[in-house]
Amino acid sequence: MKANEDQSGPNRKTLMWYLYLISMVLLAFTGFGQMPIYKRYYISDIPGLAWSADFYTTHLIHYIFSALFLGIAAYVVFDHLLLKKKRFALTLSGFIRSAIIAGLVATGLLLVIYNFSGVAFPMWAAATLLVAHMTLAMALIAAGFIALIGRKPWVRAIN
Amino acid sequence: MSHQISRRLFLKGGLAAAGTLAASSIPAAASITDGTGHLATLLDISKCIACGACVEACSETNQSKYPEPEKPFPKMVPSRAKNVDWSEKRDVDDRLTPYNWLYIQSTYVEHNGEEHEVNIPRRCMHCTNPPCVKLCPFGAAEQLKNGIALINDNLCLGGAKCKTVCPWKIPERQSGLGIYLDILPKFAGNGVMYKCDRCYDRIAQGEQPACIEACPEDVQTIGPRDDIIRQAHALAKEMNGYIYGEKENGGTNTIYVSPVPFDKLNKAIEKGKGKPHLKPVKDHMADGNNLAAALAIAPIAGIAAAVGKFYKMTK
């Protein structure tokens, strides 16, 4: 290994990891907030969370953290391909989470396109996309918790 | 068994998942609805005499679409969510309800030293980029290629987000029917939302919306949006009048032309629940859509950062 080679393992709690966590938490919160539940279930009554009942605000925050998340994802994937692929490989848990994230990105981007003026999807297509996006989000949360509890890392070192 | 996944498998799996979704028939089924495809209506409110023929025709034509709720309604949990029942007040016609998708706002306004009696048929504006459709979390609303914004009563849960995001608060809820009764009736949803569907079924058969056909004064005209906008400007010029609906919320498919400025009308009309305003409305979808550029730039920045690190490390 060269002296100047990146020594950090992708499982370390780096700045990227914290940004990923923050973006995931806010994406999940604002994503579920697209359903009319926060006002009904008093979440928006919690001091400091009144904004959570404003669908346009949660929509904007969802977009902002989607951009942050896409930036992180692109960085992590290319960092892996360029620098770490010879030393680290995805675990099964990492593979499942990556596949779910790929699905979330694909459905999310299609929903962004759907929101543009002049674009119309048939009802079945919009409903399918929205349900798929929500289901994948729940699957990612579940996979994240399973990984946390079972201490399943994203990658493992190649011997 | 090894839990290691090769990069090839990772990329194959990830891309397959993304590809399956992205390459599905959804984008292929998408359509461009801007401009030429949209049908808009022009309402010359100087002609409206508030005879109510349009309201009556709307009600008669859409009877079969009106809600028939099951009673008693589920007890809502938490109690903040209230059942909404219009089924015993089907005859209310001085506001929008699930049983009255069109009503007439009447007022007297002084303008240029003259008093005007103004009557304004009010219903869904059918926005060119309708937030009720685009922001429904379950995809229960659809914008047809001809621009009509339509709520599917078989899919709507009655959460009323469409009403919350509508700049005019048009859709109205009826509890006691719909898909929510089959899911978690006490805890999620609360009925079905109803509003004008601009007689999409009649239009599909080459007929006019009932309100337009029934009007004895020819208040409304329907046609391709570009033509309607041109007609609206010509009419406004002719009567030295004012236009509402062309730019509101980024543009709607309901264009009002009035001899009285709309800010005066807005002050004069009765507003409130089921009684929409006539204020200027900014494009509610624009802020989010403007941010979409960040979604394109962010991955490029991420890739640039990774490539920059790679060159730094390999120097």
XYZ file of C-alpha atoms in Angstrom:
474
model
C 0.000 0.000 0.000
C 1.339 3.381 -0.934
C 1.987 5.878 1.824
C -0.463 8.383 0.402
C -3.217 5.850 -0.276
C -6.584 6.464 1.374
C -6.432 4.553 4.650
C -9.996 5.197 5.712
C -12.435 2.333 5.596
C -15.846 3.251 4.219
C -17.457 2.061 7.484
C -15.783 4.776 9.529
C -17.975 7.584 10.884
C -16.669 10.227 8.514
C -18.199 13.618 7.664
C -19.876 11.894 4.731
C -21.451 9.364 7.082
C -22.918 12.132 9.246
C -24.170 14.051 6.196
C -25.714 10.813 4.918
C -27.434 10.256 8.272
C -28.752 13.832 8.474
C -30.032 13.743 4.903
C -31.667 10.327 5.460
C -33.444 11.476 8.630
C -34.719 14.671 7.002
C -35.665 12.920 3.780
C -37.648 10.333 5.740
C -39.318 12.969 7.927
C -40.254 15.298 5.070
C -41.097 12.359 2.810
C -43.612 10.875 5.239
C -44.768 14.449 5.809
C -46.125 14.452 2.270
C -48.989 12.474 3.726
C -51.425 14.570 5.760
C -50.466 13.019 9.088
C -48.324 15.497 11.029
C -51.158 17.891 11.773
C -53.640 15.100 12.449
C -51.247 13.374 14.849
C -50.101 16.565 16.625
C -46.496 16.355 15.334
C -46.738 19.920 14.053
C -47.913 21.012 17.514
C -44.491 20.157 18.936
C -42.656 23.444 19.475
C -40.362 24.097 16.530
C -42.151 21.666 14.213
C -45.054 23.828 13.039
C -43.435 23.884 9.584
C -43.944 20.120 9.267
C -47.648 20.654 8.500
C -46.834 22.953 5.570
C -46.655 20.686 2.535
C -44.822 23.219 0.393
C -42.131 23.653 3.069
C -41.625 19.906 3.535
C -41.600 19.525 -0.257
C -38.797 22.112 -0.553
C -36.785 20.580 2.301
C -37.198 17.162 0.677
C -35.730 18.553 -2.557
C -32.830 20.277 -0.745
C -31.818 17.115 1.120
C -32.361 15.004 -1.987
C -29.731 17.167 -3.678
C -27.397 16.730 -0.710
C -28.034 12.991 -0.726
C -27.397 12.673 -4.472
C -24.115 14.552 -4.035
C -23.049 12.223 -1.226
C -24.135 9.126 -3.144
C -22.223 10.181 -6.253
C -19.131 10.926 -4.152
C -19.271 7.606 -2.271
C -19.832 5.520 -5.415
C -17.006 7.192 -7.349
C -14.701 7.223 -4.330
C -15.298 3.481 -4.042
C -14.749 2.821 -7.720
C -11.614 4.957 -7.967
C -9.894 4.296 -4.678
C -11.409 1.507 -2.634
C -12.676 -1.187 -4.952
C -9.519 -3.259 -4.634
C -9.630 -3.285 -0.849
C -13.322 -3.320 -0.018
C -16.356 -5.170 -1.293
C -20.013 -4.695 -0.499
C -21.547 -7.009 2.060
C -24.983 -8.509 1.468
C -26.441 -5.808 3.749
C -24.578 -3.119 1.814
C -25.763 -4.562 -1.483
C -29.403 -4.646 -0.358
C -29.249 -1.075 0.939
C -27.524 0.107 -2.254
C -30.186 -1.526 -4.416
C -32.963 0.076 -2.347
C -31.264 3.466 -2.615
C -30.948 3.025 -6.395
C -34.685 2.375 -6.524
C -35.399 5.402 -4.341
C -33.262 7.617 -6.580
C -34.941 6.319 -9.740
C -38.494 6.731 -8.436
C -37.609 10.067 -6.819
C -36.196 11.497 -10.029
C -39.267 10.398 -11.960
C -41.437 12.142 -9.364
C -39.353 15.310 -9.767
C -40.014 15.152 -13.518
C -43.715 14.538 -12.814
C -43.895 17.781 -10.844
C -42.816 19.915 -13.782
C -45.450 21.922 -15.560
C -46.433 20.256 -18.786
C -45.703 16.702 -17.659
C -48.588 14.377 -16.946
C -48.429 10.739 -15.918
C -51.458 8.483 -16.069
C -53.007 7.907 -12.658
C -51.760 4.316 -12.432
C -48.192 5.430 -13.146
C -48.168 8.226 -10.572
C -49.795 5.980 -7.954
C -47.291 3.179 -8.672
C -44.334 5.548 -8.430
C -45.537 7.125 -5.177
C -46.279 3.790 -3.518
C -42.963 2.345 -4.760
C -41.047 5.374 -3.428
C -42.742 5.122 -0.042
C -42.301 1.337 0.160
C -38.613 1.607 -0.728
C -38.168 4.311 1.939
C -39.697 2.006 4.544
C -37.538 -0.866 3.292
C -34.411 1.278 3.631
C -35.337 2.264 7.184
C -35.922 -1.409 8.027
C -32.656 -2.473 6.377
C -30.825 0.321 8.227
C -32.172 -0.825 11.586
C -31.374 -4.468 10.845
C -27.834 -3.456 9.914
C -27.524 -1.353 13.067
C -28.808 -4.041 15.394
C -26.972 -6.881 13.660
C -23.828 -4.732 13.247
C -23.808 -5.352 9.511
C -21.312 -3.056 7.776
C -21.722 -1.712 4.240
C -18.399 -3.155 3.104
C -15.764 -5.561 4.262
C -12.093 -5.692 3.531
C -10.958 -8.011 0.766
C -8.214 -10.290 2.036
C -21.245 -18.541 2.448
C -19.489 -15.361 1.657
C -21.423 -12.189 2.241
C -19.063 -10.271 0.038
C -20.612 -8.803 -3.053
C -18.435 -7.973 -5.980
C -18.533 -4.542 -7.545
C -19.847 -6.103 -10.717
C -22.711 -7.705 -8.831
C -23.316 -4.482 -6.906
C -23.444 -2.398 -10.034
C -25.482 -5.029 -11.838
C -27.994 -5.244 -9.024
C -28.204 -1.541 -8.348
C -28.421 -0.572 -11.953
C -30.917 -3.322 -12.615
C -33.144 -2.027 -9.838
C -32.856 1.557 -11.042
C -33.083 0.545 -14.665
C -36.160 -1.573 -14.187
C -37.961 1.350 -12.670
C -36.573 4.036 -14.919
C -37.044 2.047 -18.084
C -40.507 0.924 -17.105
C -43.407 2.170 -19.100
C -43.914 5.135 -16.756
C -41.822 7.648 -18.718
C -43.195 6.249 -21.935
C -46.681 6.803 -20.629
C -45.892 10.374 -19.625
C -47.237 13.031 -21.872
C -46.651 16.666 -22.506
C -49.765 18.576 -21.596
C -48.518 22.119 -22.020
C -50.101 24.591 -24.356
C -51.756 23.080 -27.342
C -53.219 20.038 -25.619
C -55.049 21.942 -22.903
C -58.627 23.021 -23.178
C -59.428 26.218 -21.325
C -62.651 28.030 -20.585
C -63.237 31.753 -20.964
C -65.823 33.286 -18.628
C -67.108 36.704 -19.623
C -68.533 37.668 -16.259
C -70.075 40.851 -17.632
C -72.669 38.539 -19.196
C -73.542 36.445 -16.141
C -77.012 37.223 -14.716
C -76.814 34.646 -11.902
C -79.772 32.696 -13.274
C -78.265 29.518 -11.832
C -78.811 27.421 -14.970
C -75.161 26.331 -14.911
C -75.357 25.295 -11.258
C -78.508 23.298 -11.899
C -77.067 21.642 -15.013
C -73.879 20.738 -13.146
C -75.879 19.142 -10.377
C -78.142 17.175 -12.724
C -75.302 15.983 -14.917
C -73.021 14.923 -12.095
C -75.643 13.266 -9.823
C -74.176 9.829 -10.480
C -70.723 11.006 -9.345
C -71.918 12.413 -6.028
C -71.015 10.563 -2.816
C -73.349 8.056 -1.179
C -71.725 7.597 2.245
C -72.189 4.689 4.644
C -73.411 5.635 8.094
C -72.583 5.682 10.919
C -69.155 7.095 10.150
C -66.094 5.605 11.866
C -65.149 7.388 15.070
C -61.985 9.240 14.202
C -58.776 8.846 16.168
C -57.439 11.245 17.299
C -60.548 13.367 17.733
C -58.869 16.296 15.981
C -59.853 14.608 12.704
C -63.553 15.332 12.198
C -66.029 13.546 10.000
C -67.460 15.840 7.351
C -70.998 15.173 6.219
C -72.738 17.063 3.437
C -75.079 14.214 2.551
C -77.945 15.791 4.527
C -77.277 19.194 2.953
C -77.212 18.280 -0.697
C -79.230 21.317 -1.705
C -76.680 23.869 -0.506
C -75.789 25.907 -3.567
C -74.270 29.089 -2.167
C -70.819 27.562 -1.788
C -68.748 24.609 -3.012
C -69.586 21.255 -1.403
C -69.106 17.606 -2.415
C -72.615 17.917 -3.905
C -72.177 21.342 -5.468
C -69.125 21.749 -7.661
C -70.120 25.131 -9.073
C -71.754 28.153 -7.490
C -72.182 31.827 -8.290
C -70.554 34.584 -6.288
C -72.590 37.759 -6.567
C -71.590 41.222 -5.485
C -71.986 44.911 -6.198
C -68.859 46.920 -6.913
C -68.318 50.570 -7.723
C -65.827 51.190 -10.522
C -65.175 54.400 -12.501
C -68.141 56.043 -10.836
C -70.498 53.285 -11.905
C -72.034 50.552 -9.810
C -71.697 47.093 -11.302
C -73.610 43.984 -10.335
C -71.081 41.220 -10.866
C -71.842 37.496 -10.856
C -68.968 35.057 -10.986
C -69.417 31.317 -11.587
C -66.832 29.648 -9.331
C -65.446 26.145 -9.536
C -62.068 24.414 -9.882
C -59.660 26.555 -11.923
C -57.995 23.468 -13.505
C -54.441 24.813 -13.107
C -51.976 24.078 -15.897
C -49.689 22.491 -13.265
C -52.200 21.508 -10.598
C -50.761 21.098 -7.073
C -53.773 18.968 -6.097
C -52.696 16.417 -8.706
C -48.913 16.708 -8.425
C -48.753 16.679 -4.629
C -51.363 14.013 -3.854
C -49.294 11.503 -1.842
C -51.174 8.521 -3.258
C -51.533 9.577 -6.884
C -55.305 9.673 -6.506
C -55.626 12.669 -8.795
C -54.723 12.943 -12.434
C -54.277 15.662 -14.992
C -55.725 14.552 -18.297
C -54.007 15.444 -21.559
C -56.655 18.109 -22.123
C -55.680 19.754 -18.826
C -58.604 18.596 -16.682
C -57.610 17.915 -13.066
C -59.535 14.890 -11.888
C -59.825 13.157 -8.501
C -60.332 9.387 -8.590
C -62.943 8.558 -5.947
C -61.814 4.915 -5.923
C -58.289 5.830 -4.828
C -58.791 9.006 -2.779
C -58.388 8.586 0.984
C -59.893 11.967 1.824
C -56.845 13.302 3.644
C -57.613 16.680 2.063
C -54.026 17.502 1.172
C -55.342 18.543 -2.245
C -57.506 21.150 -0.524
C -54.614 22.339 1.658
C -52.276 22.841 -1.299
C -54.946 24.307 -3.590
C -54.498 28.089 -3.685
C -58.301 28.445 -3.788
C -59.132 25.555 -1.369
C -61.534 24.096 -3.931
C -61.891 20.333 -3.177
C -64.475 19.414 -0.535
C -64.565 16.287 1.606
C -67.337 13.805 2.253
C -66.680 11.235 4.978
C -68.087 7.728 5.095
C -67.055 6.350 1.726
C -63.964 5.420 -0.202
C -60.945 3.198 0.149
C -60.101 4.411 3.674
C -63.006 2.355 5.037
C -61.132 -0.787 3.921
C -57.770 0.185 5.437
C -57.630 1.903 8.829
C -60.860 3.919 8.891
C -60.296 5.391 12.341
C -56.638 6.242 11.888
C -55.952 7.152 8.254
C -57.981 9.021 5.665
C -61.434 10.453 6.119
C -63.534 9.984 2.992
C -63.206 11.241 -0.542
C -62.520 14.708 -1.955
C -64.825 16.124 -4.618
C -64.611 18.992 -7.062
C -65.463 19.970 -10.614
C -64.085 17.518 -13.177
C -65.170 19.850 -15.985
C -67.406 17.071 -17.298
C -64.400 15.096 -18.555
C -66.695 12.263 -19.616
C -68.864 14.558 -21.731
C -65.779 16.159 -23.289
C -64.426 12.688 -24.108
C -67.624 12.092 -26.082
C -67.259 15.364 -27.961
C -69.861 17.196 -25.869
C -69.483 20.415 -23.914
C -69.406 20.615 -20.123
C -72.969 20.825 -18.797
C -72.504 24.326 -17.330
C -71.428 25.723 -20.687
C -74.214 24.047 -22.636
C -76.914 25.189 -20.204
C -75.906 28.855 -20.005
C -78.550 31.044 -21.714
C -76.177 34.014 -21.793
C -73.166 32.283 -23.352
C -70.988 33.336 -20.430
C -68.520 30.520 -21.049
C -66.547 29.467 -24.088
C -64.294 26.412 -24.237
C -61.414 25.813 -26.600
C -57.669 25.282 -26.941
C -55.891 27.326 -24.255
C -53.911 29.474 -26.700
C -57.102 30.463 -28.546
C -58.925 31.149 -25.288
C -56.095 33.377 -24.051
C -56.196 35.327 -27.322
C -59.980 35.691 -27.056
C -59.678 36.775 -23.408
C -57.213 39.530 -24.288
C -59.361 40.718 -27.187
C -62.439 40.776 -24.940
C -60.597 42.569 -22.160
C -59.402 45.174 -24.654
C -62.901 45.600 -26.043
C -64.541 46.138 -22.640
C -61.523 47.871 -21.102
C -61.571 44.993 -18.650
C -59.377 42.725 -16.579
C -58.204 39.108 -16.735
C -57.916 36.540 -13.943
C -56.608 32.999 -14.244
C -54.086 33.433 -17.046
C -51.071 33.828 -14.766
C -52.439 32.767 -11.381
C -50.631 29.761 -9.905
C -48.436 29.648 -13.006
C -51.503 29.617 -15.257
C -54.913 28.006 -15.129
C -57.375 26.711 -17.667
C -60.144 28.972 -16.364
C -59.869 32.535 -17.625
C -62.206 35.186 -16.236
C -62.693 38.534 -17.990
C -64.347 41.273 -15.948
C -65.181 44.952 -16.454
C -64.141 45.511 -12.824
C -60.597 44.976 -11.472
C -60.234 41.678 -9.613
C -58.741 43.291 -6.514
C -61.995 45.242 -6.125
C -64.014 42.103 -6.758
C -61.937 40.167 -4.264
C -62.621 42.756 -1.589
C -66.334 42.751 -2.368
C -67.118 39.028 -2.616
C -67.953 36.846 0.344
C -64.967 34.593 0.999
C -64.373 31.719 3.367
C -65.069 27.990 3.542
C -66.210 26.784 0.127
C -66.093 30.353 -1.158
C -62.819 30.966 -3.004
C -61.028 34.312 -3.246
C -59.902 36.215 -6.339
C -56.469 37.277 -5.098
C -53.312 37.159 -7.204
C -51.707 33.728 -6.755
C -48.016 32.950 -7.180
C -46.911 29.737 -8.886
C -46.980 27.343 -5.954
C -45.056 24.576 -7.742
C -42.292 26.905 -8.972
C -40.066 26.926 -5.876
C -39.713 23.150 -5.839
C -39.281 22.924 -9.584
C -36.583 25.629 -9.525
C -34.695 23.520 -6.981
C -34.672 20.603 -9.402
C -31.554 22.157 -10.973
C -29.744 21.465 -7.680
C -30.663 17.796 -8.087
C -28.811 17.751 -11.394
C -25.782 19.672 -10.137
C -25.298 17.825 -6.829
C -24.153 14.462 -8.285
C -21.725 16.273 -10.592
C -20.253 18.020 -7.538
C -20.028 14.665 -5.740
C -18.245 13.033 -8.681
C -15.886 16.027 -8.979
C -15.011 15.733 -5.279
C -14.286 11.998 -5.623
C -12.186 12.497 -8.752
C -10.325 15.374 -7.056
C -9.547 13.132 -4.087
C -8.421 10.356 -6.435
C -5.917 12.616 -8.211
C -4.668 13.992 -4.907
C -4.124 10.487 -3.543
C -2.485 9.106 -6.658
C -0.100 12.020 -7.265
